[in-house]
Short mmCIF file of C-alpha atoms in Angstrom, two decimals:
data_model
loop_
_atom_site.label_atom_id
_atom_site.label_comp_id
_atom_site.label_asym_id
_atom_site.label_seq_id
_atom_site.Cartn_x
_atom_site.Cartn_y
_atom_site.Cartn_z
CA MET R 74 145.51 140.65 68.50
CA LEU R 75 146.33 136.86 68.68
CA ASP R 76 150.11 137.45 68.73
CA ALA R 77 149.42 139.99 71.61
CA LEU R 78 147.86 137.40 73.81
CA GLN R 79 151.46 136.34 74.38
CA TYR R 80 151.84 139.26 76.71
CA ASP R 81 150.53 138.79 80.52
CA PHE R 82 148.79 142.02 80.48
CA MET R 83 146.72 141.17 77.38
CA ARG R 84 145.85 137.89 78.85
CA ASN R 85 144.75 139.47 82.22
CA ALA R 86 142.68 142.26 80.15
CA VAL R 87 140.71 139.20 78.48
CA ALA R 88 140.14 137.38 81.69
CA ALA R 89 139.06 140.76 83.14
CA GLY R 90 136.74 141.28 80.30
CA VAL R 91 134.91 137.80 80.66
CA LEU R 92 134.74 138.28 84.51
CA ALA R 93 133.14 141.45 84.09
CA ALA R 94 130.73 140.13 81.41
CA VAL R 95 129.74 137.66 84.09
CA ALA R 96 128.52 140.06 86.78
CA CYS R 97 127.15 142.90 84.09
CA GLY R 98 125.31 139.87 82.38
CA ILE R 99 123.58 138.55 85.37
CA ILE R 100 123.06 141.85 87.39
CA GLY R 101 122.55 143.86 84.19
CA VAL R 102 119.32 142.14 83.46
CA TYR R 103 117.78 143.07 86.79
CA VAL R 104 119.07 146.76 86.50
CA VAL R 105 117.30 146.69 83.22
CA VAL R 106 114.00 144.89 83.99
CA LYS R 107 113.41 146.38 87.65
CA ARG R 108 114.43 150.05 85.90
CA VAL R 109 117.03 150.74 88.64
CA VAL R 110 119.74 152.21 85.92
CA PHE R 111 119.95 155.95 87.75
CA ILE R 112 120.49 154.16 91.15
CA SER R 113 123.16 152.01 89.57
CA GLY R 114 124.60 155.24 88.23
CA GLY R 115 124.47 156.83 91.53
CA ILE R 116 126.06 153.67 93.32
CA ALA R 117 128.87 153.71 90.68
CA HIS R 118 129.73 157.72 90.90
CA ALA R 119 129.36 157.52 94.75
CA SER R 120 132.22 154.90 94.66
CA PHE R 121 134.52 157.45 93.52
CA GLY R 122 134.73 158.70 97.23
CA GLY R 123 136.10 155.35 98.32
CA VAL R 124 138.90 155.61 95.63
CA GLY R 125 139.71 158.94 97.21
CA LEU R 126 139.88 157.40 100.65
CA GLY R 127 141.95 154.46 99.36
CA TYR R 128 144.45 156.93 98.19
CA LEU R 129 144.29 159.12 101.38
CA VAL R 130 144.93 156.27 103.59
CA GLY R 131 147.14 154.37 101.58
CA LEU R 132 144.62 151.25 101.11
CA SER R 133 143.84 149.86 97.70
CA PRO R 134 141.57 152.21 95.90
CA ILE R 135 139.60 149.22 94.66
CA LEU R 136 138.77 148.18 98.39
CA GLY R 137 137.76 151.65 99.25
CA ALA R 138 135.59 151.83 96.03
CA ALA R 139 133.87 148.44 97.25
CA LEU R 140 133.26 150.12 100.82
CA PHE R 141 131.76 153.16 99.30
CA SER R 142 129.61 151.57 96.83
CA LEU R 143 128.27 149.13 99.40
CA ALA R 144 127.65 152.16 101.58
CA SER R 145 125.78 154.29 99.05
CA ALA R 146 123.85 151.26 98.01
CA LEU R 147 122.28 150.63 101.43
CA GLY R 148 122.04 154.42 101.87
CA MET R 149 120.22 155.19 98.53
CA GLY R 150 118.08 151.86 99.15
CA LEU R 151 116.85 153.11 102.77
CA VAL R 152 116.46 156.70 102.04
CA THR R 153 114.24 156.27 98.84
CA ARG R 154 112.49 153.59 100.90
CA ARG R 155 111.80 155.00 103.99
CA THR R 156 111.71 158.76 103.52
CA ARG R 157 109.62 160.96 101.61
CA LEU R 158 112.45 162.41 99.28
CA PRO R 159 111.69 161.56 95.79
CA GLU R 160 113.89 158.86 94.52
CA ASP R 161 115.64 160.94 91.88
CA THR R 162 116.42 163.49 94.13
CA ALA R 163 117.89 161.27 96.81
CA ILE R 164 120.11 159.51 94.30
CA GLY R 165 121.28 162.50 92.55
CA ILE R 166 122.37 163.99 95.85
CA MET R 167 124.25 160.86 96.80
CA TRP R 168 125.76 160.59 93.41
CA ALA R 169 127.25 164.07 93.67
CA ILE R 170 128.61 163.99 97.15
CA GLY R 171 130.29 160.70 96.69
CA MET R 172 132.33 162.28 93.88
CA ALA R 173 132.82 165.54 95.77
CA MET R 174 134.25 163.32 98.77
CA GLY R 175 136.53 161.47 96.36
CA ILE R 176 137.99 164.75 95.01
CA ILE R 177 138.67 166.22 98.61
CA PHE R 178 140.32 162.92 99.44
CA ILE R 179 142.46 162.98 96.58
CA GLY R 180 143.36 166.48 97.29
CA LEU R 181 144.36 165.86 100.56
CA ALA R 182 146.37 162.70 99.50
CA PRO R 183 150.18 163.20 99.71
CA GLY R 184 152.04 163.14 96.69
CA TYR R 185 150.79 162.57 93.04
CA VAL R 186 147.92 160.05 92.41
CA PRO R 187 149.13 158.10 89.48
CA ASP R 188 146.30 156.06 87.94
CA LEU R 189 143.24 158.31 88.88
CA PHE R 190 142.14 158.36 85.28
CA SER R 191 142.19 154.69 85.07
CA TYR R 192 139.34 154.55 87.74
CA LEU R 193 137.26 156.98 86.36
CA PHE R 194 137.53 155.58 82.89
CA GLY R 195 138.79 152.05 83.15
CA ASN R 196 142.06 150.78 81.85
CA ILE R 197 141.50 146.95 81.05
CA LEU R 198 145.15 146.65 80.07
CA THR R 199 146.50 147.41 83.56
CA VAL R 200 144.70 144.86 85.53
CA PRO R 201 146.93 143.10 87.94
CA PHE R 202 146.40 139.60 88.67
CA SER R 203 145.32 140.64 92.55
CA ASP R 204 142.43 142.33 90.85
CA LEU R 205 141.29 139.21 88.76
CA VAL R 206 141.29 137.24 91.88
CA LEU R 207 139.22 139.80 93.69
CA MET R 208 136.85 139.87 90.56
CA ILE R 209 136.53 136.19 90.64
CA ALA R 210 135.66 136.35 94.35
CA LEU R 211 132.80 138.97 93.55
CA ASP R 212 131.42 136.89 90.54
CA ALA R 213 131.31 134.06 92.66
CA VAL R 214 129.23 135.91 95.41
CA ILE R 215 126.97 137.34 92.86
CA VAL R 216 126.22 133.94 90.98
CA VAL R 217 125.45 132.30 94.18
CA THR R 218 123.12 134.74 95.70
CA VAL R 219 121.40 135.03 92.29
CA VAL R 220 120.84 131.15 91.81
CA LEU R 221 119.82 130.79 95.65
CA LEU R 222 117.28 133.68 95.27
CA TYR R 223 116.39 133.61 91.74
CA LYS R 224 112.49 133.06 92.06
CA GLU R 225 112.48 136.15 94.77
CA PHE R 226 114.16 138.43 92.53
CA LEU R 227 112.10 137.57 89.82
CA ALA R 228 108.88 138.45 91.82
CA LEU R 229 110.82 141.64 93.14
CA SER R 230 111.11 142.80 89.74
CA PHE R 231 107.81 141.90 88.48
CA ASP R 232 105.55 143.08 91.30
CA GLU R 233 106.81 143.88 94.53
CA GLU R 234 103.41 144.53 96.37
CA PHE R 235 102.42 140.72 95.57
CA GLY R 236 105.66 139.73 96.69
CA ALA R 237 104.81 141.50 100.00
CA VAL R 238 101.55 139.94 99.98
CA VAL R 239 102.75 136.24 99.85
CA GLY R 240 105.35 137.11 102.52
CA VAL R 241 108.56 137.78 100.48
CA PRO R 242 110.95 140.23 102.36
CA VAL R 243 110.91 142.58 99.66
CA GLU R 244 112.88 145.42 101.19
CA ARG R 245 115.63 143.20 102.52
CA LEU R 246 115.75 141.54 99.03
CA TYR R 247 115.86 145.29 97.22
CA LEU R 248 118.84 146.07 99.41
CA LEU R 249 120.48 142.91 98.78
CA LEU R 250 119.96 143.54 95.09
CA LEU R 251 121.20 146.96 95.47
CA CYS R 252 124.47 145.36 97.22
CA LEU R 253 124.84 142.90 94.23
CA ILE R 254 124.74 146.04 91.88
CA ALA R 255 127.44 147.57 94.12
CA LEU R 256 129.86 144.61 93.85
CA THR R 257 129.20 144.54 90.13
CA VAL R 258 130.31 148.26 89.92
CA VAL R 259 133.78 147.26 91.65
CA VAL R 260 134.18 144.35 89.13
CA LEU R 261 133.59 146.78 86.07
CA ILE R 262 135.32 149.89 87.38
CA ARG R 263 138.56 148.24 86.30
CA VAL R 264 137.36 147.36 82.97
CA VAL R 265 135.43 150.42 82.00
CA GLY R 266 135.76 152.88 84.67
CA ILE R 267 133.47 154.63 87.18
CA ILE R 268 131.80 156.82 84.58
CA LEU R 269 131.33 154.08 81.88
CA VAL R 270 129.98 151.43 84.21
CA ILE R 271 126.53 152.22 83.51
CA ALA R 272 126.79 151.58 79.70
CA LEU R 273 128.10 147.69 80.81
CA LEU R 274 125.26 147.41 83.18
CA THR R 275 122.61 148.28 80.55
CA ILE R 276 123.80 147.68 76.93
CA PRO R 277 124.23 143.67 77.21
CA ALA R 278 121.18 143.36 79.00
CA ALA R 279 119.02 145.46 76.70
CA VAL R 280 120.44 143.54 73.35
CA ALA R 281 119.77 140.17 75.19
CA ARG R 282 116.18 141.25 75.89
CA GLN R 283 115.43 141.81 72.06
CA LEU R 284 116.31 138.34 71.64
CA THR R 285 114.67 136.43 74.52
CA HIS R 286 111.69 136.71 76.85
CA ASP R 287 113.04 134.19 79.48
CA MET R 288 115.06 135.90 82.20
CA LYS R 289 117.42 133.03 82.77
CA LYS R 290 118.18 133.10 78.98
CA MET R 291 118.54 136.93 79.11
CA MET R 292 121.36 136.44 81.77
CA VAL R 293 123.13 134.22 79.75
CA LEU R 294 122.74 136.05 76.35
CA ALA R 295 123.98 139.11 78.19
CA THR R 296 126.96 137.72 79.60
CA VAL R 297 127.83 136.12 76.34
CA LEU R 298 127.24 139.75 74.64
CA GLY R 299 129.34 141.45 77.37
CA ALA R 300 132.27 139.09 76.95
CA LEU R 301 132.10 139.72 73.01
CA PHE R 302 132.19 143.23 73.28
CA ALA R 303 135.02 143.20 75.86
CA PHE R 304 137.07 140.79 73.60
CA PHE R 305 136.47 142.71 70.20
CA GLY R 306 136.48 145.89 71.90
CA LEU R 307 139.73 145.30 73.41
CA TRP R 308 141.04 144.01 70.03
CA LEU R 309 139.88 147.24 68.16
CA SER R 310 141.62 149.52 70.64
CA TYR R 311 144.68 147.24 70.43
CA GLU R 312 144.66 147.80 66.75
CA PHE R 313 143.70 151.34 66.50
CA ASP R 314 145.51 152.30 69.73
CA VAL R 315 142.43 153.93 71.31
CA ALA R 316 141.07 154.05 75.00
CA SER R 317 139.85 150.32 75.43
CA GLY R 318 136.84 150.90 77.79
CA ALA R 319 135.30 153.61 75.63
CA THR R 320 135.85 151.37 72.49
CA ILE R 321 134.30 148.31 74.29
CA ILE R 322 131.04 150.52 75.04
CA LEU R 323 130.76 151.89 71.50
CA LEU R 324 131.07 148.73 70.22
CA GLY R 325 127.92 147.50 72.63
CA GLY R 326 126.26 150.88 71.56
CA ALA R 327 126.60 149.81 67.94
CA ALA R 328 125.52 146.12 68.76
CA MET R 329 122.39 147.84 70.32
CA LEU R 330 121.57 149.91 67.43
CA ALA R 331 121.81 147.00 65.22
CA SER R 332 119.54 144.66 67.37
CA PHE R 333 116.99 147.80 67.26
CA GLY R 334 116.95 147.91 63.51
CA PHE R 335 116.77 144.03 63.15
CA SER R 336 113.59 143.73 65.43
CA GLY R 337 112.12 146.89 63.73
CA LEU R 338 112.69 145.00 60.45
CA ARG R 339 111.32 141.79 61.94
CA ARG R 340 108.21 143.60 62.96
CA VAL R 341 107.51 145.33 59.49
CA SER R 342 108.13 141.97 57.81
CA GLY R 343 106.00 139.71 60.23
CA ARG R 344 102.17 140.60 61.00
CA GLU R 345 101.95 138.88 64.33
CA ALA R 346 104.50 140.94 65.68
CA ILE R 347 102.36 143.84 65.47
CA VAL R 348 99.31 142.24 67.16
CA PRO R 349 100.96 141.19 70.28
CA ALA R 350 98.14 140.15 71.99
CA ASP R 351 97.65 137.45 69.49
CA GLY R 352 100.93 136.03 70.15
CA GLY R 353 101.50 132.59 68.07
CA GLN R 354 97.87 131.64 68.52
CA ARG R 355 96.57 133.06 65.19
CA GLN R 356 99.14 132.38 62.53
CA ASP R 357 96.33 130.82 60.52
CA ARG R 358 94.85 134.29 59.88
CA ARG R 359 97.76 135.33 57.63
CA MET G 246 75.38 131.68 107.68
CA GLY G 247 79.11 130.92 107.28
CA ARG G 248 82.04 131.53 109.26
CA GLU G 249 83.26 134.85 109.61
CA VAL G 250 86.52 135.47 107.73
CA VAL G 251 86.93 139.12 107.96
CA ARG G 252 85.70 141.53 110.70
CA LEU G 253 86.40 145.33 110.80
CA GLU G 254 85.52 147.35 113.76
CA ASP G 255 85.53 151.11 113.45
CA VAL G 256 88.38 151.36 111.11
CA TRP G 257 90.00 154.92 110.30
CA VAL G 258 92.91 155.32 107.92
CA ARG G 259 94.53 158.56 107.25
CA TYR G 260 97.06 159.53 104.58
CA ASP G 261 99.01 162.55 105.66
CA GLY G 262 96.07 163.53 107.99
CA VAL G 263 93.11 163.38 105.29
CA PRO G 264 90.97 160.56 106.25
CA VAL G 265 90.45 157.79 103.59
CA LEU G 266 88.48 155.64 105.68
CA GLU G 267 85.94 156.76 108.34
CA GLY G 268 84.57 154.35 110.88
CA VAL G 269 84.24 151.49 108.78
CA ASP G 270 82.61 148.23 110.15
CA LEU G 271 82.35 145.28 108.08
CA THR G 272 82.09 141.60 108.31
CA VAL G 273 82.50 139.07 105.72
CA GLU G 274 81.70 135.33 106.00
CA ASP G 275 83.17 132.29 104.39
CA ASP G 276 80.35 131.87 101.66
CA ASP G 277 79.95 135.73 100.82
CA PHE G 278 80.70 137.05 97.65
CA LEU G 279 80.60 140.92 98.56
CA GLY G 280 80.91 143.43 95.91
CA ILE G 281 81.83 147.08 97.14
CA ILE G 282 81.13 150.05 94.78
CA GLY G 283 82.32 153.47 95.13
CA PRO G 284 84.02 156.40 93.45
CA ASN G 285 87.79 156.32 92.68
CA GLY G 286 89.45 157.75 95.52
CA GLY G 287 86.80 156.50 97.95
CA GLY G 288 89.03 154.13 99.75
CA LYS G 289 88.35 150.85 98.10
CA THR G 290 91.97 149.83 97.30
CA THR G 291 92.90 151.05 100.92
CA LEU G 292 90.13 148.81 102.43
CA LEU G 293 91.59 145.74 100.77
CA LYS G 294 94.98 146.77 101.88
CA VAL G 295 93.78 147.02 105.48
CA ILE G 296 92.68 143.40 105.10
CA LEU G 297 95.80 142.33 103.90
CA GLY G 298 97.91 144.00 106.51
CA LEU G 299 99.48 146.16 104.03
CA VAL G 300 98.03 149.29 105.61
CA ARG G 301 97.77 149.83 109.33
CA PRO G 302 94.64 151.59 110.53
CA ALA G 303 95.07 154.60 112.82
CA ARG G 304 92.15 153.46 114.70
CA GLY G 305 89.79 150.53 114.77
CA LYS G 306 90.34 146.78 114.90
CA VAL G 307 90.90 144.43 112.09
CA TRP G 308 90.55 140.27 112.14
CA VAL G 309 91.26 138.02 109.25
CA MET G 310 90.52 134.63 109.97
CA GLY G 311 90.12 135.43 113.63
CA LYS G 312 93.74 136.78 113.70
CA PRO G 313 95.45 139.95 112.86
CA PRO G 314 95.78 140.41 108.99
CA ARG G 315 99.71 140.06 108.54
CA MET G 316 99.34 136.56 110.40
CA SER G 317 96.60 135.41 108.06
CA ARG G 318 97.81 136.89 104.77
CA HIS G 319 98.85 133.19 103.61
CA GLU G 320 95.23 132.48 103.60
CA VAL G 321 94.25 135.56 101.45
CA GLY G 322 94.49 135.75 97.91
CA TYR G 323 94.81 139.07 96.34
CA VAL G 324 94.35 140.39 92.67
CA SER G 325 95.58 144.18 92.50
CA GLN G 326 94.09 146.77 90.35
CA HIS G 327 97.71 147.50 88.51
CA SER G 328 98.43 144.79 86.03
CA LEU G 329 100.66 147.72 85.10
CA PHE G 330 103.89 146.52 84.22
CA ASP G 331 106.30 146.33 81.21
CA PRO G 332 104.67 144.55 78.38
CA ASP G 333 108.30 142.91 77.46
CA PHE G 334 108.64 141.83 81.17
CA PRO G 335 110.89 138.78 80.73
CA ALA G 336 108.34 136.31 82.35
CA SER G 337 106.12 133.66 81.11
CA VAL G 338 102.53 132.68 82.48
CA TRP G 339 104.14 129.83 84.40
CA ASP G 340 106.50 132.02 86.27
CA VAL G 341 103.74 134.35 87.14
CA VAL G 342 101.71 131.72 88.50
CA LEU G 343 104.28 130.17 90.63
CA MET G 344 104.94 133.52 92.31
CA GLY G 345 101.91 132.88 94.16
CA ARG G 346 103.79 129.84 95.83
CA LEU G 347 106.87 132.24 96.90
CA GLY G 348 105.45 132.06 100.61
CA ARG G 349 105.04 128.39 100.82
CA ALA G 350 108.17 127.29 98.70
CA GLY G 351 110.57 129.41 101.23
CA LEU G 352 113.68 131.37 100.49
CA PHE G 353 116.74 129.71 98.96
CA LYS G 354 114.92 126.60 97.42
CA PRO G 355 113.53 125.90 94.26
CA TYR G 356 109.91 125.36 93.86
CA SER G 357 108.67 122.11 94.90
CA ARG G 358 106.55 119.29 93.05
CA THR G 359 103.49 120.56 95.12
CA ASP G 360 104.09 123.99 94.27
CA LYS G 361 104.13 122.94 90.50
CA GLN G 362 100.92 120.78 90.85
CA LYS G 363 99.18 123.73 92.63
CA ALA G 364 100.09 126.01 89.74
CA GLU G 365 99.24 123.70 87.36
CA ASP G 366 95.78 123.22 89.06
CA ALA G 367 95.12 126.90 89.18
CA LEU G 368 95.79 127.75 85.75
CA LYS G 369 93.41 124.81 84.66
CA THR G 370 90.69 126.37 86.99
CA VAL G 371 90.82 129.64 85.23
CA GLY G 372 91.41 127.98 81.90
CA MET G 373 94.66 129.28 80.97
CA LEU G 374 96.81 125.93 81.30
CA ASP G 375 97.44 125.92 77.32
CA HIS G 376 98.90 129.38 77.65
CA ARG G 377 101.59 128.65 80.35
CA GLU G 378 104.73 129.22 78.00
CA ARG G 379 103.49 132.55 76.82
CA GLN G 380 105.18 135.80 77.73
CA ILE G 381 102.62 137.47 80.32
CA GLY G 382 102.95 141.11 78.82
CA ARG G 383 101.78 139.55 75.54
CA LEU G 384 98.56 138.14 76.69
CA SER G 385 95.11 140.25 76.30
CA GLY G 386 93.84 142.19 79.37
CA GLY G 387 91.47 139.57 80.17
CA GLU G 388 93.76 136.83 79.81
CA GLN G 389 96.38 138.53 81.92
CA GLN G 390 93.36 138.85 84.77
CA ARG G 391 92.86 135.14 84.74
CA VAL G 392 96.62 134.48 85.41
CA PHE G 393 96.65 136.99 87.99
CA ILE G 394 93.55 135.08 89.63
CA ALA G 395 95.43 131.77 89.12
CA ARG G 396 98.46 133.41 90.93
CA ALA G 397 96.12 134.33 94.00
CA LEU G 398 94.65 130.93 93.87
CA VAL G 399 97.72 128.77 94.32
CA THR G 400 97.91 129.46 97.68
CA GLU G 401 94.15 127.98 98.22
CA PRO G 402 93.13 130.82 100.12
CA LYS G 403 89.88 131.24 101.95
CA LEU G 404 89.34 134.84 100.99
CA MET G 405 89.84 136.25 97.52
CA LEU G 406 90.37 140.25 97.12
CA LEU G 407 89.67 141.62 93.77
CA ASP G 408 90.61 145.18 93.17
CA GLU G 409 88.80 146.56 89.91
CA PRO G 410 89.07 143.14 88.16
CA THR G 411 87.20 144.07 85.28
CA ALA G 412 89.14 147.25 84.34
CA SER G 413 91.04 145.30 81.69
CA VAL G 414 88.65 142.78 80.71
CA ASP G 415 86.85 143.66 77.42
CA PRO G 416 83.01 143.64 77.80
CA ALA G 417 82.36 140.48 75.86
CA MET G 418 84.51 138.48 78.17
CA GLN G 419 82.67 139.71 81.25
CA THR G 420 80.14 137.15 81.41
CA GLU G 421 82.72 134.46 81.16
CA PHE G 422 85.00 136.18 83.84
CA TYR G 423 82.11 136.06 86.28
CA GLU G 424 81.37 132.52 85.54
CA LEU G 425 84.77 131.90 86.85
CA LEU G 426 84.14 133.76 89.88
CA GLU G 427 80.79 131.98 90.38
CA ASN G 428 82.73 128.68 90.34
CA LEU G 429 85.26 130.03 92.80
CA LYS G 430 82.76 131.21 95.08
CA GLN G 431 81.94 127.51 96.21
CA ARG G 432 85.55 127.65 97.50
CA MET G 433 86.05 130.51 99.37
CA ALA G 434 84.78 134.15 100.31
CA ILE G 435 85.07 136.87 97.53
CA VAL G 436 85.61 140.55 97.90
CA LEU G 437 85.23 142.52 94.71
CA VAL G 438 85.73 146.20 94.73
CA SER G 439 84.79 148.18 91.71
CA HIS G 440 84.04 152.19 90.56
CA ASP G 441 81.96 150.43 87.92
CA ILE G 442 78.44 149.85 89.05
CA SER G 443 77.84 147.13 86.08
CA ALA G 444 81.01 145.26 87.51
CA VAL G 445 79.01 144.52 90.47
CA SER G 446 76.43 142.28 88.70
CA VAL G 447 73.98 139.78 89.51
CA TYR G 448 76.63 137.53 90.66
CA VAL G 449 77.58 139.04 94.13
CA SER G 450 75.43 138.02 96.81
CA LYS G 451 75.93 141.03 98.93
CA ILE G 452 76.85 144.59 98.17
CA ALA G 453 78.19 147.78 99.85
CA CYS G 454 79.04 151.27 98.86
CA LEU G 455 81.99 152.88 99.81
CA ASN G 456 82.76 156.62 100.06
CA HIS G 457 85.09 156.85 102.85
CA GLN G 458 82.40 155.52 105.10
CA LEU G 459 80.81 152.07 104.23
CA PHE G 460 77.16 151.72 103.57
CA TYR G 461 76.20 148.12 103.79
CA HIS G 462 73.20 146.69 102.11
CA GLY G 463 73.32 143.11 102.79
CA SER G 464 71.53 141.14 100.27
CA GLU G 465 67.75 142.10 100.27
CA GLU G 466 67.76 145.08 97.82
CA ILE G 467 67.92 143.11 94.48
CA ALA G 468 65.89 144.49 91.91
CA PRO G 469 66.72 142.65 88.48
CA GLU G 470 66.17 144.07 85.32
CA VAL G 471 65.59 147.71 86.14
CA LEU G 472 67.85 150.05 84.60
CA GLU G 473 67.32 153.26 86.29
CA ALA G 474 66.62 154.08 89.59
CA THR G 475 67.94 156.46 92.22
CA TYR G 476 71.60 155.75 93.26
CA LYS G 477 73.04 157.73 95.77
CA CYS G 478 76.59 156.64 95.67
CA PRO G 479 78.39 159.25 93.29
CA VAL G 480 79.17 156.52 90.78
CA GLN G 481 78.21 156.84 87.06
CA MET G 482 75.99 154.29 85.90
CA ILE G 483 76.36 152.51 82.34
CA ALA G 484 73.88 150.17 81.47
CA HIS G 485 74.01 147.99 78.18
CA GLY G 486 70.58 146.88 77.36
CA THR G 487 69.87 143.38 78.72
CA VAL G 488 72.65 143.21 81.24
CA PRO G 489 70.64 142.59 84.57
CA HIS G 490 71.40 145.13 87.18
CA ARG G 491 70.75 145.54 90.84
CA VAL G 492 69.76 148.84 91.85
CA LEU G 493 69.95 150.08 95.77
CA LYS G 494 67.25 152.22 97.19
CA GLU G 495 68.10 155.81 98.23
CA HIS G 496 70.27 155.83 101.55
#
C-alpha cells in the first residue's frame, strides 16, 4: 500500500477518503441522532437525476448531482413539514422520481455514458484533482455552518417543540440541515457512490455513539473512524483487487458489529451499566 | 389580586373540524397557581399551546402579558408532557438547560457568561447542579423533570406552563416536586395541567376542569382530607391514604 502512494491517483484517493470522512463524521451525527436516515437516503438517490442531467447537457455530473440533491432536500423537507403526506411516503416518491429522471436523462444523452457505474457505487481511485477542490469547499461550508449553529442544531435534534417555544427558527434550520446533508451526499458520491452513501452517513456516527455521550466528541470520533475506514478499506481493496467503495463500507460494518459486541460485553461485566438511572452515582453498592 | 398574565376570551380550536376547545374563557393572574384537570383528549395540551402561540384558535382572543402570545413567548416557561426522547441522546444536563437560553443568546453566537450563570442558578433552584455533567437520558424520570423545569426557568419567565409534570415522577418524589413548585410560585404564575386528580394537590391555589369546555372553580371549594365525593369530570380518582385531596362539588 505504501509504495502505491507514489501514484497520484492513490494520493488523491486517500485525500478524498479523509475529506469524505470530515463531512460524514459531522453530518452523520445529526443524521443518526435526529433520525433522518431515510430522508438522507432519499436525497442521495434523487441526486442521480442530476448526474443524468449533467451527462445530457454536457455539464459536470457532480454539479448536476449537487443541484438535484439540494433541490430534493428542500422539496422533501417542505413536503414533509407542510403537507399531510406521511413523511416516508413523500420521501419514497421523491427518491424514485429522482432516479427515474436520471435514467431518462442518461437514455437521452448522446453517445456512451462512460463512468455511470462509478456514480452509483463510487470509485475513489478515479477522483480527479478538481473534485478534491470541490470536496474541500463543501467540507468548509459544512464545518463553518455547524460551528456557527452548533447550539441551535443540538436543540433542533433534541426537542424541536421547545426550540420553537424559545424562538429558534426550527423549520428553516431543519431545511438548512437537510441542505448540509445534500452537500455531504455530493462529497460522498465520489467515494462510495449514490447507493452506498447512506452507509457512510450512519456507520461512523453510530460507532462513535457507542463510545461517547458528548455530541462534539461524537463528531470528532466519527470523522476519525470514517477516515480509518476509508484508508484501510482502500488498502484492502488495493491488496485484494476488489471494489473500493464496497470494501470501505464492509469494513465499517465489521467495526459496527465489533463495537456492539464490545458494549454488550461491557454491559454484562459491569453492573451499573444495566441500571442506567443510577449512572455513576451508586458504585458503592457493588 | 395580582396582575393579569393570561386572558382567553371565547377561544375555539378545531383539529380537522373536530372541536377541541369550545368557548374557553380563562384568566390567570401573576400570583396564581392554577391546576387544570380533565381527561386525556380533553384539550389540556392544546390549551397550553394556545397560550404559547403554537396553536392558533379558530375563534376567540388570547392575550399573554397583554400581548399576542407569540410576542410574549420569551416570558413564558414551558415544560412539555413528552420527555420522550432517545435515552442515548448525546447531551448532558448542562446542554439541555442551556437550550432554554437559545432565544436570548441569539443565532451564530456561543452562550454568554450571563446565559451560563442563569443556567447554573436554575439548576441550583431545582437541586440538580451536581448532576450537570450527566447524560440527560440516564437520569430518572423525576430528575429529568427537574432538568426540564430548570430549562424553562433560565429565561426567568413570569408564567410557567407544566403539562402532566408528575407523569414520570415516581410517587415518593411527588411531594418534593410540589415543594419545588411551591417555591417557584413566589416568583411566577404557574399553570399545571394533568389528567390525574391527585396531581392537583393541596398546593394549587385555583382549580379548573377542562373537557373541551372549561369549568372554572376559583379557590373556594377546598375540602381537605375527604377521599370520596361526587366528581363530575370524567376523571378516575385514585387516592392514597393520607394524601390530602381537594374535592369539587357537583357542577
